[in-house]
PDB file of C-alpha atoms and ligand atoms in Angstrom:
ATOM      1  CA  UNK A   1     -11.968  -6.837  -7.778  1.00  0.00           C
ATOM      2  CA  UNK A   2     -14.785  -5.460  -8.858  1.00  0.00           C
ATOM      3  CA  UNK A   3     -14.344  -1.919 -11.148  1.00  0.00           C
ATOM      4  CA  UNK A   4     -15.640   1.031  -9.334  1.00  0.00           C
ATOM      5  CA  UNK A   5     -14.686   3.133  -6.189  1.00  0.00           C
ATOM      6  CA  UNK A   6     -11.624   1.407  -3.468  1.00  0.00           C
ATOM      7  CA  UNK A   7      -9.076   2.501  -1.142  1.00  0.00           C
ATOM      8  CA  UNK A   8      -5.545   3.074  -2.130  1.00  0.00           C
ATOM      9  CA  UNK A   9      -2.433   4.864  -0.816  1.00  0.00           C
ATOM     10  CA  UNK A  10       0.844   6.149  -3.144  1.00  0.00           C
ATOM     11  CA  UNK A  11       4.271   5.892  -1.526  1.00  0.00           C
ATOM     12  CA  UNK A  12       6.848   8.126  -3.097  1.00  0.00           C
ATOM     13  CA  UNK A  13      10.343   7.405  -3.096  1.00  0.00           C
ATOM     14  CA  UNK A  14      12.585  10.480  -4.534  1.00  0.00           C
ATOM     15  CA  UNK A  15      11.218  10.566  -7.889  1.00  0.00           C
ATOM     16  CA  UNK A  16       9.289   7.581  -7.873  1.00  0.00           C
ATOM     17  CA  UNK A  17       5.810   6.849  -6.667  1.00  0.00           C
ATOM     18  CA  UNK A  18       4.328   3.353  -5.597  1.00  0.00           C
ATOM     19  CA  UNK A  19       0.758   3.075  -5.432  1.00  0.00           C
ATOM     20  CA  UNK A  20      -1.320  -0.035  -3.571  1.00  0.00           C
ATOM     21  CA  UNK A  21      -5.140  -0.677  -3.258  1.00  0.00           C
ATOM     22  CA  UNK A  22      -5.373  -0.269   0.813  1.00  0.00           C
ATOM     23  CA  UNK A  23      -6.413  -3.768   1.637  1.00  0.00           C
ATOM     24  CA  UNK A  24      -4.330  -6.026   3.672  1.00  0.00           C
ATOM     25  CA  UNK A  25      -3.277  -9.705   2.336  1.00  0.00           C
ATOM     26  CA  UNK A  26      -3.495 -10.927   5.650  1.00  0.00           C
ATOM     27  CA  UNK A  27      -7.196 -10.331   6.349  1.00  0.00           C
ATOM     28  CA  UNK A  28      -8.240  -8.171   3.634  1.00  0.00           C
ATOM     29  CA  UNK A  29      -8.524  -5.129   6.109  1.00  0.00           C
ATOM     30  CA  UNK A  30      -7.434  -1.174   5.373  1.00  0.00           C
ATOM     31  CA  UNK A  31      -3.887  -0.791   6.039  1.00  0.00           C
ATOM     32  CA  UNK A  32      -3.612   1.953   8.353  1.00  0.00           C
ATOM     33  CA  UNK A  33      -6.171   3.214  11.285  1.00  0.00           C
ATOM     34  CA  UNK A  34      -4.925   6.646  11.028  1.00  0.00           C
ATOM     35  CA  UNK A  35      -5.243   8.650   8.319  1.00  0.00           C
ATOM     36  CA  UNK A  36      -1.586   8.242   6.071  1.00  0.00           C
ATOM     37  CA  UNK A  37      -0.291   5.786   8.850  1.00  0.00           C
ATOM     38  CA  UNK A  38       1.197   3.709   6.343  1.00  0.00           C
ATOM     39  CA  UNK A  39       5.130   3.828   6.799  1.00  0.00           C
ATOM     40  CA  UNK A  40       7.331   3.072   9.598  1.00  0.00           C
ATOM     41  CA  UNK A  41      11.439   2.556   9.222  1.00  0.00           C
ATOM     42  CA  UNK A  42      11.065   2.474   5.162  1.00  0.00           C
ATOM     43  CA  UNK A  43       8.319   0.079   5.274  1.00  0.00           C
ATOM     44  CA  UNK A  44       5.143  -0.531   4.505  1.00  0.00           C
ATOM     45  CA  UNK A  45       2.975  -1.960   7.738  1.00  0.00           C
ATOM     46  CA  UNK A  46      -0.238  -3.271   8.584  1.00  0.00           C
ATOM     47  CA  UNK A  47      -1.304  -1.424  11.515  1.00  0.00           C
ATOM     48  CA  UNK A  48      -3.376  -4.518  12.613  1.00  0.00           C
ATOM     49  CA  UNK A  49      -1.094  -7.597  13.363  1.00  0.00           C
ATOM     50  CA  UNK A  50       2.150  -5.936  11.895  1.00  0.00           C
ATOM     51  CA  UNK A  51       2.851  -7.070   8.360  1.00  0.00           C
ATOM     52  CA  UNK A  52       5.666  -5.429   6.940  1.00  0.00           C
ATOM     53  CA  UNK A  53       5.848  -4.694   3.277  1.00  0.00           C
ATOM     54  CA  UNK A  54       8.253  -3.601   0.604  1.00  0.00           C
ATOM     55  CA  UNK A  55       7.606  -0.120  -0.309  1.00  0.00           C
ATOM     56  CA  UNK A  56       9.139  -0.843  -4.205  1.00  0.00           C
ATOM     57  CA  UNK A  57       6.805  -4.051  -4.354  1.00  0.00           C
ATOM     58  CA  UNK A  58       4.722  -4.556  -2.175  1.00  0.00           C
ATOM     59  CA  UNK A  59       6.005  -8.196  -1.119  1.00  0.00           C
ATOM     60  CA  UNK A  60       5.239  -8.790   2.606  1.00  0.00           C
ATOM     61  CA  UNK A  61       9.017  -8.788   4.173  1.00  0.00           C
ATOM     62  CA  UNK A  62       7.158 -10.167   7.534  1.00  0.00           C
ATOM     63  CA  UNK A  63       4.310 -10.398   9.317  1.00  0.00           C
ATOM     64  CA  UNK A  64       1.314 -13.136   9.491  1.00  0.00           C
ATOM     65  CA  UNK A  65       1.420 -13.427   5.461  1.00  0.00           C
ATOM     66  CA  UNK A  66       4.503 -14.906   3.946  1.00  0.00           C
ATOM     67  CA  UNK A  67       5.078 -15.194   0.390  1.00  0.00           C
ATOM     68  CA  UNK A  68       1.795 -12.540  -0.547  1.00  0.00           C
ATOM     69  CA  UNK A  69       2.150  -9.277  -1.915  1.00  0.00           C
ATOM     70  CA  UNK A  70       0.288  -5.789  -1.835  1.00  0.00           C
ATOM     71  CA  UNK A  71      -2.640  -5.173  -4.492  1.00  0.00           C
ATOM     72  CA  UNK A  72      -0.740  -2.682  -7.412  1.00  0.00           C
ATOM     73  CA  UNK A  73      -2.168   0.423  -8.337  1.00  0.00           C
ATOM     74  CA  UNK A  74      -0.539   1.510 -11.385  1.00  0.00           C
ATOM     75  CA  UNK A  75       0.552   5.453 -10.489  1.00  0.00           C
ATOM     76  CA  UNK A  76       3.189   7.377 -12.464  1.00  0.00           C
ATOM     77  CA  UNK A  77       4.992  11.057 -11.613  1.00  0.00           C
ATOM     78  CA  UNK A  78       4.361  13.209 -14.697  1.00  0.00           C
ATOM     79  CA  UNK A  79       6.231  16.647 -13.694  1.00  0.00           C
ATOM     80  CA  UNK A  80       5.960  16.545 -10.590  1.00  0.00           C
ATOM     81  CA  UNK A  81       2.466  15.317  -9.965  1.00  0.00           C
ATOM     82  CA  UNK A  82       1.554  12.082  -9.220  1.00  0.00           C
ATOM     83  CA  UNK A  83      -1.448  10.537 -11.554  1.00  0.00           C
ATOM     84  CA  UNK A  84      -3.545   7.017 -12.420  1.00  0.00           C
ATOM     85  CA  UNK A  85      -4.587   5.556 -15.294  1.00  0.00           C
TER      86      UNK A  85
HETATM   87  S1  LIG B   1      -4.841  -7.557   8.618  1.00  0.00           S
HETATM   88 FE1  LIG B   1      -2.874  -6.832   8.089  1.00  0.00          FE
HETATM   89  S2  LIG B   1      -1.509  -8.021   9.246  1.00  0.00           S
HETATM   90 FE2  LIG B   1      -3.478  -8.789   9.723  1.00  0.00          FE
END
């Protein structure tokens, strides 16, 4: 990936916050058509062709693209507000 401006999307979980670069394994499209549609039943999904992904690591669970993961995007919680390096 080239440095400079992209799409990403920060799940939190309690304390904890995931963060992904919105672009699907699958076909390299954004996740979600609506704005924040990115979780259904504690799981990431693909609002194209239904990949499901873990919201912890990203790894698809199911879907059109076994054994691939989410792009990271390293967030942290520091009191209470979520930042990026
Ligand atoms: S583009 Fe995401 S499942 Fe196909």
């Amino acid at each position: 990936m080239r440095a400079g401006r992209f799409h990403g999307f920060v799940v939190r979980r309690g304390d904890a916050a995931f963060g992904y670069v919105d672009r699907c394994p699958h076909m390299g499209l954004p996740l979600a058509q609506k704005l924040d549609d990115y979780v259904a039943d504690d799981r990431i999904v693909c609002s194209w062709h239904g990949a499901l992904f873990d919201p912890e690591s990203g790894a698809c669970l199911g879907g059109p693209c076994p054994g691939t993961r989410l792009t990271p995007w390293p967030v942290r919680v520091e009191a209470g507000t979520i930042v990026t390096a």
